[in-house]
PDB file of C-alpha atoms in Angstrom:
ATOM      1  CA  MET E 379     -13.715  18.175   0.795  1.00  0.00           C
ATOM      2  CA  THR E 380     -10.275  16.648   0.177  1.00  0.00           C
ATOM      3  CA  MET E 381     -10.411  12.874  -0.247  1.00  0.00           C
ATOM      4  CA  LEU E 382      -6.999  11.259   1.091  1.00  0.00           C
ATOM      5  CA  ILE E 383      -6.490   7.914  -0.714  1.00  0.00           C
ATOM      6  CA  GLU E 384      -3.607   5.739   0.570  1.00  0.00           C
ATOM      7  CA  VAL E 385      -2.070   2.663  -0.765  1.00  0.00           C
ATOM      8  CA  LYS E 386      -0.194   0.374   1.467  1.00  0.00           C
ATOM      9  CA  ARG E 387       1.777  -2.078  -0.599  1.00  0.00           C
ATOM     10  CA  GLN E 388       2.764  -5.370   0.450  1.00  0.00           C
ATOM     11  CA  LYS E 389       6.138  -6.864  -0.704  1.00  0.00           C
ATOM     12  CA  SER E 390       6.188  -7.587  -4.433  1.00  0.00           C
ATOM     13  CA  ASN E 391       6.355 -10.971  -5.708  1.00  0.00           C
ATOM     14  CA  ASN E 392       7.950 -12.034  -8.952  1.00  0.00           C
ATOM     15  CA  LYS E 393       4.928 -10.886 -11.161  1.00  0.00           C
ATOM     16  CA  CYS E 394       3.329  -7.770  -9.037  1.00  0.00           C
ATOM     17  CA  THR E 395       2.613  -5.824  -5.864  1.00  0.00           C
ATOM     18  CA  ILE E 396      -0.742  -6.329  -3.996  1.00  0.00           C
ATOM     19  CA  GLY E 397      -1.778  -3.504  -1.712  1.00  0.00           C
ATOM     20  CA  ARG E 398      -4.792  -2.254   0.218  1.00  0.00           C
ATOM     21  CA  LEU E 399      -6.425   1.123  -0.635  1.00  0.00           C
ATOM     22  CA  TYR E 400      -7.940   3.328   2.219  1.00  0.00           C
ATOM     23  CA  VAL E 401     -10.288   6.255   1.639  1.00  0.00           C
ATOM     24  CA  ASN E 402      -9.871   8.834   4.484  1.00  0.00           C
ATOM     25  CA  GLY E 403      -8.591   5.844   6.639  1.00  0.00           C
ATOM     26  CA  VAL E 404     -11.171   3.430   5.653  1.00  0.00           C
ATOM     27  CA  PHE E 405     -10.185   0.339   3.832  1.00  0.00           C
ATOM     28  CA  GLN E 406     -11.807   0.399   0.546  1.00  0.00           C
ATOM     29  CA  CYS E 407     -10.462  -1.990  -1.694  1.00  0.00           C
ATOM     30  CA  TYR E 408      -7.230  -4.103  -2.860  1.00  0.00           C
ATOM     31  CA  THR E 409      -4.800  -2.749  -5.490  1.00  0.00           C
ATOM     32  CA  LEU E 410      -2.573  -4.645  -7.869  1.00  0.00           C
ATOM     33  CA  GLU E 411       0.408  -2.611  -9.486  1.00  0.00           C
ATOM     34  CA  ASP E 412       3.680  -3.805 -11.205  1.00  0.00           C
ATOM     35  CA  VAL E 413       6.586  -4.771  -9.266  1.00  0.00           C
ATOM     36  CA  VAL E 414       8.242  -2.302  -7.329  1.00  0.00           C
ATOM     37  CA  ARG E 415      11.925  -1.889  -8.717  1.00  0.00           C
ATOM     38  CA  VAL E 416      15.127   0.349  -8.150  1.00  0.00           C
ATOM     39  CA  ASN E 417      15.479   0.450 -11.703  1.00  0.00           C
ATOM     40  CA  LYS E 418      12.675   1.461 -13.800  1.00  0.00           C
ATOM     41  CA  ILE E 419      11.715  -1.110 -16.814  1.00  0.00           C
ATOM     42  CA  HIS E 420       8.972   0.504 -18.881  1.00  0.00           C
ATOM     43  CA  GLY E 421       5.653  -0.964 -18.425  1.00  0.00           C
ATOM     44  CA  GLU E 422       6.733  -3.509 -15.734  1.00  0.00           C
ATOM     45  CA  THR E 423       7.530  -1.061 -12.780  1.00  0.00           C
ATOM     46  CA  ALA E 424       5.467   0.259  -9.985  1.00  0.00           C
ATOM     47  CA  ILE E 425       5.539   4.105  -9.637  1.00  0.00           C
ATOM     48  CA  PRO E 426       7.818   5.500  -6.810  1.00  0.00           C
ATOM     49  CA  SER E 427       6.324   5.700  -3.292  1.00  0.00           C
ATOM     50  CA  GLY E 428       5.046   9.236  -2.306  1.00  0.00           C
ATOM     51  CA  GLU E 429       2.207  11.697  -2.471  1.00  0.00           C
ATOM     52  CA  TYR E 430       0.521  13.043  -5.666  1.00  0.00           C
ATOM     53  CA  ASP E 431      -2.231  14.822  -6.316  1.00  0.00           C
ATOM     54  CA  VAL E 432      -5.297  13.353  -8.365  1.00  0.00           C
ATOM     55  CA  VAL E 433      -7.396  14.648 -11.109  1.00  0.00           C
ATOM     56  CA  ILE E 434     -10.306  13.326 -13.213  1.00  0.00           C
ATOM     57  CA  THR E 435      -9.392  13.532 -16.850  1.00  0.00           C
ATOM     58  CA  MET E 436     -10.372  11.909 -20.150  1.00  0.00           C
ATOM     59  CA  SER E 437      -8.354   8.942 -20.919  1.00  0.00           C
ATOM     60  CA  ASN E 438      -7.296   8.727 -24.676  1.00  0.00           C
ATOM     61  CA  ARG E 439      -6.562   5.185 -24.320  1.00  0.00           C
ATOM     62  CA  PHE E 440      -9.610   4.013 -22.371  1.00  0.00           C
ATOM     63  CA  LYS E 441     -11.954   6.742 -23.876  1.00  0.00           C
ATOM     64  CA  LYS E 442     -13.593   7.594 -20.576  1.00  0.00           C
ATOM     65  CA  LEU E 443     -13.095   9.712 -17.615  1.00  0.00           C
ATOM     66  CA  LEU E 444     -10.491   8.224 -15.127  1.00  0.00           C
ATOM     67  CA  PRO E 445      -8.356   9.326 -12.353  1.00  0.00           C
ATOM     68  CA  LEU E 446      -4.734  10.472 -13.209  1.00  0.00           C
ATOM     69  CA  LEU E 447      -2.011  10.805 -11.015  1.00  0.00           C
ATOM     70  CA  ARG E 448       0.073  14.177 -11.562  1.00  0.00           C
ATOM     71  CA  ASN E 449       3.713  14.745 -11.633  1.00  0.00           C
ATOM     72  CA  VAL E 450       4.985  11.096 -11.319  1.00  0.00           C
ATOM     73  CA  PRO E 451       8.511  11.266 -11.519  1.00  0.00           C
ATOM     74  CA  ASN E 452       9.927   9.310 -14.694  1.00  0.00           C
ATOM     75  CA  PHE E 453       6.096   8.213 -15.438  1.00  0.00           C
ATOM     76  CA  ASP E 454       3.213   9.475 -17.873  1.00  0.00           C
ATOM     77  CA  GLY E 455      -0.248   8.584 -17.847  1.00  0.00           C
ATOM     78  CA  VAL E 456      -0.407   6.853 -14.592  1.00  0.00           C
ATOM     79  CA  ARG E 457      -4.360   6.158 -13.731  1.00  0.00           C
ATOM     80  CA  ILE E 458      -6.205   4.088 -11.356  1.00  0.00           C
ATOM     81  CA  HIS E 459      -8.748   1.726 -13.375  1.00  0.00           C
ATOM     82  CA  ALA E 460     -10.209  -1.580 -13.529  1.00  0.00           C
ATOM     83  CA  GLY E 461      -7.891  -4.626 -14.112  1.00  0.00           C
ATOM     84  CA  ASN E 462      -7.032  -8.191 -12.953  1.00  0.00           C
ATOM     85  CA  THR E 463      -3.286  -9.010 -13.350  1.00  0.00           C
ATOM     86  CA  ASP E 464       0.030  -7.544 -14.289  1.00  0.00           C
ATOM     87  CA  ALA E 465      -1.009  -7.559 -18.037  1.00  0.00           C
ATOM     88  CA  ASP E 466      -3.418  -5.045 -17.504  1.00  0.00           C
ATOM     89  CA  THR E 467      -1.242  -2.269 -15.814  1.00  0.00           C
ATOM     90  CA  GLU E 468       1.691  -0.583 -17.372  1.00  0.00           C
ATOM     91  CA  GLY E 469       2.585   1.495 -14.198  1.00  0.00           C
ATOM     92  CA  CYS E 470      -1.217   2.360 -13.188  1.00  0.00           C
ATOM     93  CA  ILE E 471      -3.131   1.169 -10.197  1.00  0.00           C
ATOM     94  CA  LEU E 472      -5.589  -1.363 -10.388  1.00  0.00           C
ATOM     95  CA  VAL E 473      -8.559  -1.972  -7.981  1.00  0.00           C
ATOM     96  CA  GLY E 474     -10.258  -4.873  -6.815  1.00  0.00           C
ATOM     97  CA  GLU E 475     -12.712  -6.308  -4.115  1.00  0.00           C
ATOM     98  CA  SER E 476     -10.665  -9.447  -3.625  1.00  0.00           C
ATOM     99  CA  ALA E 477      -7.061 -10.261  -3.739  1.00  0.00           C
ATOM    100  CA  GLY E 478      -5.103 -13.250  -4.825  1.00  0.00           C
ATOM    101  CA  GLN E 479      -1.190 -13.714  -4.905  1.00  0.00           C
ATOM    102  CA  TYR E 480      -0.998 -12.600  -8.528  1.00  0.00           C
ATOM    103  CA  SER E 481      -4.288 -11.037  -9.215  1.00  0.00           C
ATOM    104  CA  ILE E 482      -7.278  -9.042  -8.038  1.00  0.00           C
ATOM    105  CA  SER E 483     -11.020  -9.563  -8.691  1.00  0.00           C
ATOM    106  CA  ASN E 484     -14.204  -7.733  -9.145  1.00  0.00           C
ATOM    107  CA  SER E 485     -12.366  -5.249 -10.291  1.00  0.00           C
ATOM    108  CA  ARG E 486     -15.023  -3.096 -12.221  1.00  0.00           C
ATOM    109  CA  ALA E 487     -17.386  -3.257  -9.088  1.00  0.00           C
ATOM    110  CA  ALA E 488     -14.535  -2.026  -7.051  1.00  0.00           C
ATOM    111  CA  PHE E 489     -13.575   0.883  -9.436  1.00  0.00           C
ATOM    112  CA  GLY E 490     -17.165   1.710  -9.823  1.00  0.00           C
ATOM    113  CA  LYS E 491     -17.515   2.329  -5.887  1.00  0.00           C
ATOM    114  CA  LEU E 492     -14.347   4.189  -5.617  1.00  0.00           C
ATOM    115  CA  PHE E 493     -14.754   6.225  -8.636  1.00  0.00           C
ATOM    116  CA  ALA E 494     -18.320   7.496  -7.199  1.00  0.00           C
ATOM    117  CA  GLN E 495     -16.684   8.873  -4.180  1.00  0.00           C
ATOM    118  CA  MET E 496     -13.706  10.549  -6.263  1.00  0.00           C
ATOM    119  CA  GLN E 497     -16.289  12.435  -8.462  1.00  0.00           C
ATOM    120  CA  LYS E 498     -17.636  14.044  -5.271  1.00  0.00           C
ATOM    121  CA  ALA E 499     -14.518  15.207  -4.074  1.00  0.00           C
ATOM    122  CA  ASP E 500     -13.403  18.626  -4.273  1.00  0.00           C
ATOM    123  CA  SER E 501      -9.790  17.543  -4.571  1.00  0.00           C
ATOM    124  CA  ILE E 502      -8.169  14.256  -4.173  1.00  0.00           C
ATOM    125  CA  LYS E 503      -4.577  13.151  -2.797  1.00  0.00           C
ATOM    126  CA  ILE E 504      -2.993   9.730  -2.972  1.00  0.00           C
ATOM    127  CA  LYS E 505      -0.080   8.455  -0.743  1.00  0.00           C
ATOM    128  CA  ILE E 506       1.464   5.423  -1.749  1.00  0.00           C
ATOM    129  CA  GLY E 507       3.801   3.325   0.483  1.00  0.00           C
ATOM    130  CA  ASP E 508       4.742  -0.052   2.173  1.00  0.00           C
ATOM    131  CA  ALA E 509       2.205  -1.288   4.711  1.00  0.00           C
TER     132      ALA E 509
END
């Protein structure tokens, strides 16, 4: 079965972009990304809206299996992982069970639930856009 993940972004504030993540149309958790910008600033810019294939591969940085978004224009190594603030992401998508204005929380629990579902899927697509 193909899993469809949708990230519906809220408007960026001056530190980050909070969103909601849905799996096959059902709300799963909140997201935190860097600020959405027209001109990319390395390590401080959210990836472009669009649809991407996701594969689970070994992360050299984190030394464990993590979801990787493929073929993101002008970005390399974009993953979905645990983290709480913009300091924890360099273009990646962080997930959490609750969200504030500048942070998310219970990220490890949220990631664990999401990753368990992802590991059961035959293929994974992610669609990222505005809410």
